[in-house]
Amino acid sequence: MSRFIFPAWTNQLKVLIPVLLLGGAAYLTLLVAWGASPETTDVGYQPVQPVPYSHALHAGELGIDCRYCHTSVEDSAHANLPPTQTCMNCHQRVRTESIKLVPVQESFASGLPVEWVRVHDLPDYVYFDHSVHVNQGVGCVECHGRVDRMDEVWQHEPLSMSWCLDCHRDPAPHLRPADEVTDMAWQPREDRQALGEELMRLNNISPPEDCASCHR
Amino acid sequence: MSPLKHKHPEGPYWRSLGELAGDPDLQQLIDHGVVPPDLGAPSRRGFLKALGASAALAGLAACRWPEEKILPYAHRPAGQTPGTPQHFATAMEIDGVALPLVATSYDGRPIKVDGNPAHPASGGASTTIAQASVLGLYDPDRSRGVVERDGANELNRDWAAAEAWLKGRLDAHASDAGAGMHLLLPITSSPTAQHLVESIEARLPRATIHRWSPISRRNESLGAMAALGQPGRPLLDLEQAHVVLAIDEDLFQGHPDAVRLSGQWGRRRDPDQEHMLQLISVESGFSLTGAVADHRLPLAPSRIPGFLAAVALALFDQHHIAVPAGGEAIVSKLREHFANAQAHELAAQAAQALASASTHAAVVVGPGQGVGAHSIGWLINSALRSGAVKVLLLPDEQISGTLESLAAAVAGGSVQTLLVLDTNPALDAPADFDFAAALASVPHSAHLGLYRDETGQACQWHLPMAHYLEAWGDSRSWDGTLGIAQPLIEPLYTGRSVIELLSFLATGAHTPGYDLVRGGFAGAGVLDALNGRTTEQVWSQALADGFTATHFSQSDPPVSRFQALTPSLDPSGDLALSAAPASGLQLRFAPCPKVLDGRFANNAWLQELPDPISKLTWDNAALMSPATALGLGVTSGDMLTIGVLGVSIEIPACVMPGIAADTAVLPLGYGRKAAGAVAALAGVDVYPLRDSRSMWSVGGATATKLGRRHTLASTQDHYGIDARGAAEAEGRISRLVRTAELADYKHHPDFAQHTVHAPPPISSWKEHEYKAEAWGMIIDLNKCTGCGACTMACQAENNIPVVGKDDVIMGREMHWIRNDRYFAGDVEQPSVAFQPVTCMHCELAPCEQVCPVAATQHSDDGINTMVYNRCVGTRYCANNCPYKVRRFNFFAYTKGASAIEQMVRNPEVTVRSRGVMEKCSFCQQRISAARIKARNEGRELRDGEVLPACAQVCPAGAISFGDYNDPDSRVAALAQSPRTYELLPELNLKQRTRYMARVKNPIATADAGEHDDHGDDGHGGQAPTTVHSAATDELGARSATARQQSEKQQNSDHGGHNQ
């Protein structure tokens, strides 16, 4: 019996197939790792809102404190959106003829809510508590970015678990005195790391790293 | 040191009769692990469905999850912070007695109900029924609107139409001052309702008001009349009692004051106090009181008055207690009827105990006994000058008006208009009234109820009622304290409350409940002592507290001593009846501890909760003792026809040790066809057997085997074990539930430490030192009454799903904390031990070692945590758990819930889907919430601030939770107690959940001074020292035969098994 002889072009194939397979696997891995990671899919999320509310105008230019609207951020797990009543505190008199405010006025009159689209959303199996972060000195800007420069809010940070853990494992670079949390432009006078470590010591800050602290 | 051979008072434990007798079905369970389900042949449709599902999965999902909306208020109510729960005091009234509650409202909807810590009758604890009541609020089977039945047509109407009709009826009766108009009301203690009834009576003087409850405590009130001349109720104070004799009464479940009594029980069972409470129980069925009593005697219902008479006569004759003034008549009747009755040994012993406790003794008689037994009870209390029981005299209307007069009026044709409010006589009226048929003959009828139930369908109009969490109301607790019930949510289905309807009848216009209660507040006598406050201040305080302390009448506080009896009712007829022996099988109609008289039959949580003693779910059965079953030739699950007085029903038998001889206990409230989808799945209606002359028990019944079988879902036979294992288990269970008698405890307080001798623990694992909090739980078995409130509270708090009867049969019930019930001793008269079992949160947890995906981990404060999103469902952890506390979601039990049903869920706890393991988390959400609160306030956690749901609800205070590392905490102190031990310590798991051993307090007998020598055998296995029953020689022989038979079976199993 004569041995089977492969045609000549299979010599190249012998090299090409493993290269393609390995290269393809590497390519797919990198594609998923970079393309499907929260940094890619979540950062920059900027949904269209029913009312073109501009934080840059209200929080930035007018200087309204975050907590004027997001009132429960120091008391509750949820940082609430303001009721229509809060908007109308000013807008009963201010810019009443503006077409942008029509949904707000309709909500106020009818009692039905304005249907905002959530920008910073965590999965349902994550239980995040705002109040303990705000009270321990984590500034708004650390997680939400420079909202006071955003005309339409977009997600600045990935809010992924590894991103959260990075801070939980080393909170010092992200801490500030508790009365400065809403100051988006705040810069420390001294070394940030040293200040953070001092605050950790003073306030007995020890962020949990147990699974159950967030996943319950 | 050689192990102590402490006198084990109860002998080897066994879990069920099947284990003892080598039941073939149990053998199947043992051999195959589960009773194989009948899955049925797969259908073509099912196959295609499965195919379609996998095809759908092939599609790509979006790279980011779907858009989520945030909907803030347009006008936010003042004081409400979104996402923060609020607490409001309210009350739940059952048959005229309020249970004080604090309800938790999350974003405007109530999700949990707990006791009111400030209220003396509650102390923060509550009952299984209270815990489950929040599910009833969101029941999709509730009636959603007004329905008018016009001939064969059923029309959906609205309240305007109903009001027009009611107005029409009021106008029609205006000319004859209400003659022919009848109102049927539930028993209620609401002062507002009472004022409105008086207004109606003023407006329509000839209208008749009736009151009805199928499980009313009327006999108790009549008994007080028989002895003391006025209707009243006993206020038992266990803090003052050393010896209590409970006659056919369950103090810890079903009793309107059960929460307070359980709390007192817990405090009085501390074995280190001077006079540990001693409880003696005589009953026909098996109640919690009987289960925890130091002595229990099962007696057929007709024999119980005889027992009590024997105790009374022994007190007067042997112990020379003086007959109280006014009591001579009763005593002479007792001598007349009961002098020749054969007395039980326990009667003499009980008399001795009562006599020596004298003013610290009390006798309580249950509502199932007649006037005769109650008057004997008061006679004894009076003779002993008992300081442990007082009488709260009730106003007459509390027992006035009966269904009998209404039924007679309907039969006589004099009822033109009948309005039935919040009661269901078409289901539960005595069978001889034939009320459902009678209703059809009433020309104009209307029903107000939570469901369009049997009565609602029989009446012309059905009006939806508001749930107690939706309506304003007021009611009084057992001791007369007035409680305000405030709603937490607007009526979901346009329901109205009883008082709103009464006010419509009184005035012809609709008045909101708030105005009625606020207006009635002034008339409730609470403003007599303003003490410088305004009315508004008193009202606001009452609203915030949930109650304001008054009695039924300011001028009649509870009577503390009653030296003289002044009977106004003659009990001799009832006594004569009791003296005549009843023949044949006796039936005892018992309100089910879960669904009561059936009003909660549609509550899935309650249906799935195992009955405390029988451990049955989703069913009722005729409970009978092994001897009775042997006589009938039946075993558990055999269908029977039970007939009495010409009526018969078909019901499965359930053989239960400890039921009285010749008695079958029939739980009420099942087999309802018009209560909703859940109730229709459960049980058999026994109301047809219940006659007006035999509301609680009847003799002369017959039972015949039908030849069919019915599968009963009991949680007591899961995880069957083979004969060698059973022998090992018998020894082990006495190590799991460690018990000693008081005398032994006094000699050896650390008996619990010497029950098990394990080699010194050497760990294979590197042990972790817990520097921060070390959470732990200690469960005091001495206090636990087995009520199951912990299971129900956990279910409400943690979104635990209901799995249904078929899955319960396969052992898949999802309760994170279960109450194991063990029998010990004589099969006919066993003693019972309860043990709540929850995750032990072992520091060296076997479950954590084997999870392939690290879904279960140990936190820095010692909690064995469960991360649901990591779990892939290998179930290795459940396999490795020695306590079998891990529950697996075999199906998507939580899927498919309607929007209304989803409202009951606690948003703080993940809702688990299919394929995920779950278990007790020590209420991690409460720990986190408390920790965050403490952090925000800049302080440390305090002891008692973190309260898991089970610890919060336990009425007996058996469950303590806290930080072992906190030297001042309660659990740290309890951990040092000599009674504290761990389960299966030889496994060296360093469990955080520990138990405290039980100490029984039997009546001291002549040989009490004996002390067992210290032998080598550390295991149990001794004969029980409880008093033997042997009511008659015949009975004794029969039970001995049964025992021999089961022993023979057991021996043959031991002999022939294990090749």
Coordinates of C-alpha atoms in Angstrom, one line a residue, chain B residues 587-591 644 664-668 686-687 689-691 694-698:
Chain B
L587 CA -64.7 13.8 67.7
R588 CA -63.0 17.0 68.8
F589 CA -63.4 20.0 66.5
A590 CA -60.3 22.1 66.9
P591 CA -59.5 25.4 65.3
V644 CA -72.0 11.4 63.3
A664 CA -60.3 11.8 66.5
V665 CA -59.3 15.5 66.3
L666 CA -60.7 17.3 63.2
P667 CA -59.1 20.6 62.4
L668 CA -61.5 23.2 61.2
V686 CA -65.4 19.3 58.6
Y687 CA -68.1 21.9 59.3
L689 CA -70.3 17.4 61.1
R690 CA -70.5 20.3 63.6
D691 CA -73.9 20.5 65.2
S694 CA -71.8 19.8 69.8
M695 CA -69.8 22.8 68.7
W696 CA -66.5 21.5 70.1
S697 CA -66.9 17.8 70.7
V698 CA -69.3 15.0 70.0

